[in-house]
Structure formats: structure tokens, C-alpha cells
mmCIF file of C-alpha atoms in Angstrom:
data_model
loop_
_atom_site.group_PDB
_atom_site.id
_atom_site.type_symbol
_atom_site.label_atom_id
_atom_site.label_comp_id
_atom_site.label_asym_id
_atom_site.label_seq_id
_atom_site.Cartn_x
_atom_site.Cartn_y
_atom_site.Cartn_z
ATOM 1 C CA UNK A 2 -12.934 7.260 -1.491
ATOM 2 C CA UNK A 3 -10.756 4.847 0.102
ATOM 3 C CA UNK A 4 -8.596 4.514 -3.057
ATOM 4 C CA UNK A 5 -7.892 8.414 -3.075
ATOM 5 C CA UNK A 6 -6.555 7.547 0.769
ATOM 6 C CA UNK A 7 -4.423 4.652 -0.397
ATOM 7 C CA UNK A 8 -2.599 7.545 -3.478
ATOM 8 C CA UNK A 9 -2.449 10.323 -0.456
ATOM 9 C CA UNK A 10 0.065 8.100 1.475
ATOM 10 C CA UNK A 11 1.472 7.356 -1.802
ATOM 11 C CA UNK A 12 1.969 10.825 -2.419
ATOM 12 C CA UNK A 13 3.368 11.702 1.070
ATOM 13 C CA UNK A 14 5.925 8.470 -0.124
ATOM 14 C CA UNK A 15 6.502 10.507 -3.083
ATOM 15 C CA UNK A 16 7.235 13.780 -1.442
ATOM 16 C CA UNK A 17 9.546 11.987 0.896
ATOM 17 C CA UNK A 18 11.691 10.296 -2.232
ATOM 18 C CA UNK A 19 11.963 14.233 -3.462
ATOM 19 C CA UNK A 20 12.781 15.726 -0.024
ATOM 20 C CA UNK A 21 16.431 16.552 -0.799
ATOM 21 C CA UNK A 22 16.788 18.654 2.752
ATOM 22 C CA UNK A 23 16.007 15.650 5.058
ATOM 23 C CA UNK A 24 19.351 13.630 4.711
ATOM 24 C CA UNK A 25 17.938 11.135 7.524
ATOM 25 C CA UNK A 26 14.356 9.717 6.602
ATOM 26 C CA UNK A 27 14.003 6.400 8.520
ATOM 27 C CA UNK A 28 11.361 7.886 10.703
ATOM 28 C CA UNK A 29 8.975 9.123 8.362
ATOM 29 C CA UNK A 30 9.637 5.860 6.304
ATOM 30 C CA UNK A 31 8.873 3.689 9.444
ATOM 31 C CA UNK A 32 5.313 6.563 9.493
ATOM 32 C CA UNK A 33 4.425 5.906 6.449
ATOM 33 C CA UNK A 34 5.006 1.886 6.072
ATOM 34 C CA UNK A 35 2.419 1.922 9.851
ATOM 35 C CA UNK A 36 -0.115 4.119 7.972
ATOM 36 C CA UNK A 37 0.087 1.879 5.258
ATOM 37 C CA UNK A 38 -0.302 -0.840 6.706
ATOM 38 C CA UNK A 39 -3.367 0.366 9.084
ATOM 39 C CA UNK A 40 -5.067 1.549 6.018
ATOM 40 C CA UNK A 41 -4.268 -1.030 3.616
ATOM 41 C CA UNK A 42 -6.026 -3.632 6.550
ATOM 42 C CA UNK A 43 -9.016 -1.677 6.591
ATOM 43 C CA UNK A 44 -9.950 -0.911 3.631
ATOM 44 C CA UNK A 45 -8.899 -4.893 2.324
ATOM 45 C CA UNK A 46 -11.318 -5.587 5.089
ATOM 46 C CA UNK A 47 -14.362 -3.422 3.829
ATOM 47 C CA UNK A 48 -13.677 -4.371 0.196
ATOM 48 C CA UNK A 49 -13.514 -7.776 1.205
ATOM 49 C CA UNK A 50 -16.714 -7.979 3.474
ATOM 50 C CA UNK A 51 -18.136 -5.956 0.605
ATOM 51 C CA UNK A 52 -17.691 -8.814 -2.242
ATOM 52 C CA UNK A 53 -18.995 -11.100 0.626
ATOM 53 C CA UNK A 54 -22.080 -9.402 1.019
ATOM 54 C CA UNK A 55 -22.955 -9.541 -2.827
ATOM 55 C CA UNK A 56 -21.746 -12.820 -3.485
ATOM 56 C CA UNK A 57 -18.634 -11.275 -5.525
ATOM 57 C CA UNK A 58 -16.924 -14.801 -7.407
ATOM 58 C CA UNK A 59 -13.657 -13.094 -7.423
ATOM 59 C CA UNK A 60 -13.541 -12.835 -3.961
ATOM 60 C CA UNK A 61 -10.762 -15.442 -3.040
ATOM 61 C CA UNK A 62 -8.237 -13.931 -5.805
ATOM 62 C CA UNK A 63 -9.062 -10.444 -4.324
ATOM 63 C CA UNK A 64 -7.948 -12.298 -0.875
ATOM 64 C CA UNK A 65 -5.002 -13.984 -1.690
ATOM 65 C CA UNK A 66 -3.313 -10.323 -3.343
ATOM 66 C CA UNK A 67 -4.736 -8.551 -0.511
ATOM 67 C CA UNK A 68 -3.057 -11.362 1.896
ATOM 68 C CA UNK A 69 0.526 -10.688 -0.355
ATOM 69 C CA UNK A 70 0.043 -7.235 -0.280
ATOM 70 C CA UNK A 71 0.125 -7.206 3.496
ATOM 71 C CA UNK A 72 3.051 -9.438 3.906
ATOM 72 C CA UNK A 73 4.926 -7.632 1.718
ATOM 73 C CA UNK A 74 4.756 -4.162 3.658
ATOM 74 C CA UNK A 75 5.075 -6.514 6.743
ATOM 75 C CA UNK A 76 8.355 -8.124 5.982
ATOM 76 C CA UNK A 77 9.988 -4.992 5.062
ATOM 77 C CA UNK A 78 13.683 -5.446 6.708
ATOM 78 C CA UNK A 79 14.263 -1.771 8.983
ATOM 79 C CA UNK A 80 17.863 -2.157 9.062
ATOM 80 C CA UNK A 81 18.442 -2.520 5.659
ATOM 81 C CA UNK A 82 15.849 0.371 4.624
ATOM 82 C CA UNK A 83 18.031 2.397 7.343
ATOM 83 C CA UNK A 84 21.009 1.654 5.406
ATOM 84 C CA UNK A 85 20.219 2.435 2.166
ATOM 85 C CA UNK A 86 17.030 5.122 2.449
ATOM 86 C CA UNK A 87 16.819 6.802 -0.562
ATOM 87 C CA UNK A 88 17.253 3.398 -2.669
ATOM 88 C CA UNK A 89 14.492 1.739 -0.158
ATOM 89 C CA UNK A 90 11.788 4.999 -0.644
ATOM 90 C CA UNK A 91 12.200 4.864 -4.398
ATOM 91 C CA UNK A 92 11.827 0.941 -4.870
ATOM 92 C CA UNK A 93 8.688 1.089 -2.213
ATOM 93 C CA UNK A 94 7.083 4.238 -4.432
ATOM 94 C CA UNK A 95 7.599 2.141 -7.185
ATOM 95 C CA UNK A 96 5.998 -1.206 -5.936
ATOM 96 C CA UNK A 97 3.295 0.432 -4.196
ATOM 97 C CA UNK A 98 2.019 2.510 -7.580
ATOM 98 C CA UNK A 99 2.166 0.017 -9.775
ATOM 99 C CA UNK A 100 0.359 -2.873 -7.352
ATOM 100 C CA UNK A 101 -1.996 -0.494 -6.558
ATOM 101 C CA UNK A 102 -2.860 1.173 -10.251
ATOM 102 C CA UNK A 103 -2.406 -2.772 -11.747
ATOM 103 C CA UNK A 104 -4.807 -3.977 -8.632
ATOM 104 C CA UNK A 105 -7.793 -1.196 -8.834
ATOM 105 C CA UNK A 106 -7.910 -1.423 -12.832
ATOM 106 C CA UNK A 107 -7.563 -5.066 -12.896
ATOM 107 C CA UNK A 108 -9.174 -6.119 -9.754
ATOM 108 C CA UNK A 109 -11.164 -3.427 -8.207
ATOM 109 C CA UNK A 110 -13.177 -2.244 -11.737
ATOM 110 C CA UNK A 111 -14.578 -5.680 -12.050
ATOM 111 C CA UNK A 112 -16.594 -5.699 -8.153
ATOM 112 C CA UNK A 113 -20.023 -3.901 -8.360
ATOM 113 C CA UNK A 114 -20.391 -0.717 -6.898
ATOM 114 C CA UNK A 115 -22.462 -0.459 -3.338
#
């Protein structure tokens, strides 16, 4: 459930990329980097207290992507994606789909289900 929310902002990240009537997209870029961020926090939070409670031995790998994962959407540079938009909403679509596909079938399928 909280994976489909993770590919919904993805999507809305998509649909933004293909929006060719908005010639000015730093605010909904600056939208959807908070709501990633905000989600991304909690749900790394609840998967992580999750592997705690079951004694999960991959928990400190899941933590350290999770940790890299966070910094990355944290040190994102505003003046630069305001310069070059388009370029900065098709490199983020990019990163974000393939962490996130690579990180829930190589990460994710191996923690037992609740």
C-alpha cells in the first residue's frame, strides 16, 4: 500500500515532465520533492520499525539506502532545478523509478510480510 503511494507521486512527477502547457514548473517541482520527502520519511520509518520488530538481518543495509535516499531528495540545489526545469524533472523521474523499482525488488521482496 505504501509502495503504490511512493509510484502515485512518481506519476504526478511523470505527468509534470509531459505537461507541455506549463512553461514554468518550479512550484509543483518544489510540491512534489516536499511530498516526497514527507512520504519517503514515513514510510522508511514504518518499514524500518517493521524489520525491527521481527528481527529482520537486513535491517542496517535497508537503513543506510533509506538514509541516501533521503539526502539525496534533500540536497537537491532549487536554483539550479529553476534554471534548467525540464532537464531537472526528467533526471529526478529517472532516479526516483529506477531506486525505487531496483530498491522494492531487491530490498523490499526479501522482508517478511506483517
Amino acid at each position: 500500500k505504501e509502495h503504490k503511494e511512493l509510484f502515485r507521486i512518481i506519476g504526478e512527477v511523470n505527468d509534470l515532465v509531459k505537461d507541455e502547457y506549463r512553461t514554468d514548473k518550479y512550484d509543483g517541482i518544489v510540491d512534489l520533492l516536499n511530498q516526497l520527502k514527507d512520504y519517503t520519511e514515513y514510510h522508511f520509518k514504518d518499514e524500518e520499525e517493521h524489520m525491527k520488530a521481527i528481527g529482520y538481518a537486513g535491517l542496517e543495509m535497508q537503513q543506510l539506502q533509506h538514509e541516501a535516499f533521503i539526502e539525496r531528495l534533500a540536497w537537491v540545489n532549487l536554483e539550479e532545478v529553476d534554471e534548467g526545469q525540464q532537464e531537472y524533472l526528467e533526471e529526478l523521474l529517472e532516479y526516483l523509478t529506477g531506486w525505487l523499482i531496483n530498491h522494492i525488488l531487491r530490498m523490499d521482496k526479501k522482508i517478511p510480510v506483517k
